[in-house]
DNA sequence: TGTACATCAGTGAACGCGCGTTCACTGATGTAC
DNA sequence: TGTACATCAGTGAACGCGCGTTCACTGATGTAC
């Protein structure tokens, strides 16, 4: 079968997008290549026409996840009334929706422990993606210099990721929601 | 072979202690029962005389990990000069040593994502362990009521766990140390 | 006191399954001539 | 213009490995008589 010119690129995109979701919801080990490909109506054998290994896909999928989340956060901040951008950022990140939707949520909250563990690989990919992510969001934070804003952003988002992860681990929904609510106040207060 | 009366209990303890370390450093899936038992000079078959499943051991190991960490943190706070307990708590948690020693460190930082994922199991175990953990540490936090102190403790420790996890995912050691340093200031400031 | 038997922590082979990766193959289209 | 051939995304069987779990067995000690 011969496919149209742009076809391969499109398939690759679809794989990355599906992987970005699947890895977040099931974890690096929990997400199987064959299942992923089946979702896209493809077979697992073809996977290796696009990626050298699962490892490579994982790295790329994390990058994609960061971008998606950053876009959503920036959009939320930009449509907030002037002066409330930071609050919008925090409220969106720590919303019940974000907490419930792991598959489309922050890759840090969903995958940090696994990334930290395999860090001795080609994982400066993660560090770079995280850095770009922070650069996109830093403009909504207070601070005299860009440097200061970025460092504050790193504090805010790594902290919120921890609390979000913790909320997700709670069995009791009320505990979960209270944790999120407390966190929205705590971080807004702490950061400005 | 017939073993002395307390023998079984002791073996069980050894398994839990080893598992608590192994799960934290390699993750739930990365830690194999056979390897764990081999470390204790035992064979994998005997494991099931002590636990019904890997799942059960995982739950118990997390509890153990929480206890160890809480003990260490409480000890650090108690030997601090009066008035500096909270600072000691934060500095210990966000120390370079804690960051480097995943195997003996905070189970939240090491395992949250995996726990959140398997939460639909017997995992109120995690919630309970986390709660006890917070109760042990709450007395070092400011706040008018125990309730308020506990909620603040949950904010502090879930946030710090996120930042610690993030630091561990950094490839560049300087970035890692700066993140920890920033965090020590940030949380001390935010929480008192 | 001596003997037969029960107990049960630990052994190690075996089972079964999931999964990453490989590989020979397919077949529609583009290209060379 | 027509024909032979190359290309290469995708197919699906197969390989190899790791690992959780099971199971028949061991053998020193405690217990029943």
CSV table of C-alpha atoms in Angstrom, one decimal, chain B residues 42-126:
chain,number,residue,atom,x,y,z
B,42,UNK,CA,15.6,-16.4,50.5
B,43,UNK,CA,13.8,-17.8,47.5
B,44,UNK,CA,10.7,-16.3,45.9
B,45,UNK,CA,8.5,-19.2,46.6
B,46,UNK,CA,8.5,-18.6,50.3
B,47,UNK,CA,7.1,-15.1,49.8
B,48,UNK,CA,3.5,-16.3,49.7
B,49,UNK,CA,3.8,-17.8,53.2
B,50,UNK,CA,3.9,-14.1,54.3
B,51,UNK,CA,1.7,-12.2,51.9
B,52,UNK,CA,-1.2,-12.9,49.7
B,53,UNK,CA,0.1,-10.9,46.8
B,54,UNK,CA,2.6,-8.3,45.8
B,55,UNK,CA,-0.2,-5.8,46.1
B,56,UNK,CA,-0.5,-6.5,49.8
B,57,UNK,CA,3.2,-6.0,50.4
B,58,UNK,CA,3.1,-2.8,48.5
B,59,UNK,CA,0.4,-1.4,50.7
B,60,UNK,CA,2.2,-2.4,53.8
B,61,UNK,CA,5.6,-1.2,52.6
B,62,UNK,CA,4.2,2.3,51.9
B,63,UNK,CA,2.9,2.4,55.5
B,64,UNK,CA,6.4,1.4,56.7
B,65,UNK,CA,8.0,4.1,54.6
B,66,UNK,CA,5.8,6.8,56.0
B,67,UNK,CA,6.7,5.8,59.5
B,68,UNK,CA,10.4,5.8,58.9
B,69,UNK,CA,10.3,9.2,57.3
B,70,UNK,CA,8.0,10.6,60.0
B,71,UNK,CA,10.4,9.4,62.7
B,72,UNK,CA,13.4,11.0,61.1
B,73,UNK,CA,11.6,14.3,60.6
B,74,UNK,CA,10.3,14.4,64.1
B,75,UNK,CA,13.8,13.7,65.4
B,76,UNK,CA,15.2,16.5,63.3
B,77,UNK,CA,12.6,19.0,64.5
B,78,UNK,CA,13.0,18.0,68.2
B,79,UNK,CA,16.7,18.5,68.2
B,80,UNK,CA,16.4,21.9,66.7
B,81,UNK,CA,16.8,25.0,68.9
B,82,UNK,CA,13.4,26.2,70.2
B,83,UNK,CA,11.6,28.2,67.6
B,84,UNK,CA,13.5,26.6,64.8
B,85,UNK,CA,11.5,23.3,64.7
B,86,UNK,CA,9.6,24.2,61.6
B,87,UNK,CA,12.7,25.3,59.8
B,88,UNK,CA,14.5,22.1,60.7
B,89,UNK,CA,11.5,20.1,59.4
B,90,UNK,CA,11.6,21.9,56.1
B,91,UNK,CA,15.4,21.9,55.7
B,92,UNK,CA,15.5,18.2,56.5
B,93,UNK,CA,12.8,17.3,54.0
B,94,UNK,CA,14.3,19.5,51.3
B,95,UNK,CA,17.9,18.5,52.0
B,96,UNK,CA,20.3,17.3,49.3
B,97,UNK,CA,20.6,14.1,51.2
B,98,UNK,CA,16.9,13.4,51.1
B,99,UNK,CA,16.9,14.2,47.4
B,100,UNK,CA,19.7,11.8,46.7
B,101,UNK,CA,18.4,8.9,48.9
B,102,UNK,CA,15.1,8.0,47.2
B,103,UNK,CA,15.2,4.5,48.8
B,104,UNK,CA,14.9,5.8,52.3
B,105,UNK,CA,12.9,9.0,51.4
B,106,UNK,CA,9.4,10.2,51.4
B,107,UNK,CA,7.0,7.7,49.8
B,108,UNK,CA,4.9,10.4,48.4
B,109,UNK,CA,7.7,11.9,46.3
B,110,UNK,CA,8.8,8.4,45.2
B,111,UNK,CA,5.5,6.8,44.4
B,112,UNK,CA,2.5,9.2,44.2
B,113,UNK,CA,1.8,8.8,40.6
B,114,UNK,CA,1.7,5.0,40.8
B,115,UNK,CA,-0.5,5.1,43.9
B,116,UNK,CA,-2.9,7.6,42.4
B,117,UNK,CA,-3.2,5.2,39.4
B,118,UNK,CA,-3.9,2.1,41.4
B,119,UNK,CA,-6.1,4.0,43.8
B,120,UNK,CA,-9.1,1.9,42.9
B,121,UNK,CA,-7.9,-1.0,45.0
B,122,UNK,CA,-7.3,-1.4,48.7
B,123,UNK,CA,-5.7,1.9,48.7
B,124,UNK,CA,-7.4,3.7,51.5
B,125,UNK,CA,-4.3,2.2,53.1
B,126,UNK,CA,-2.3,5.0,51.5
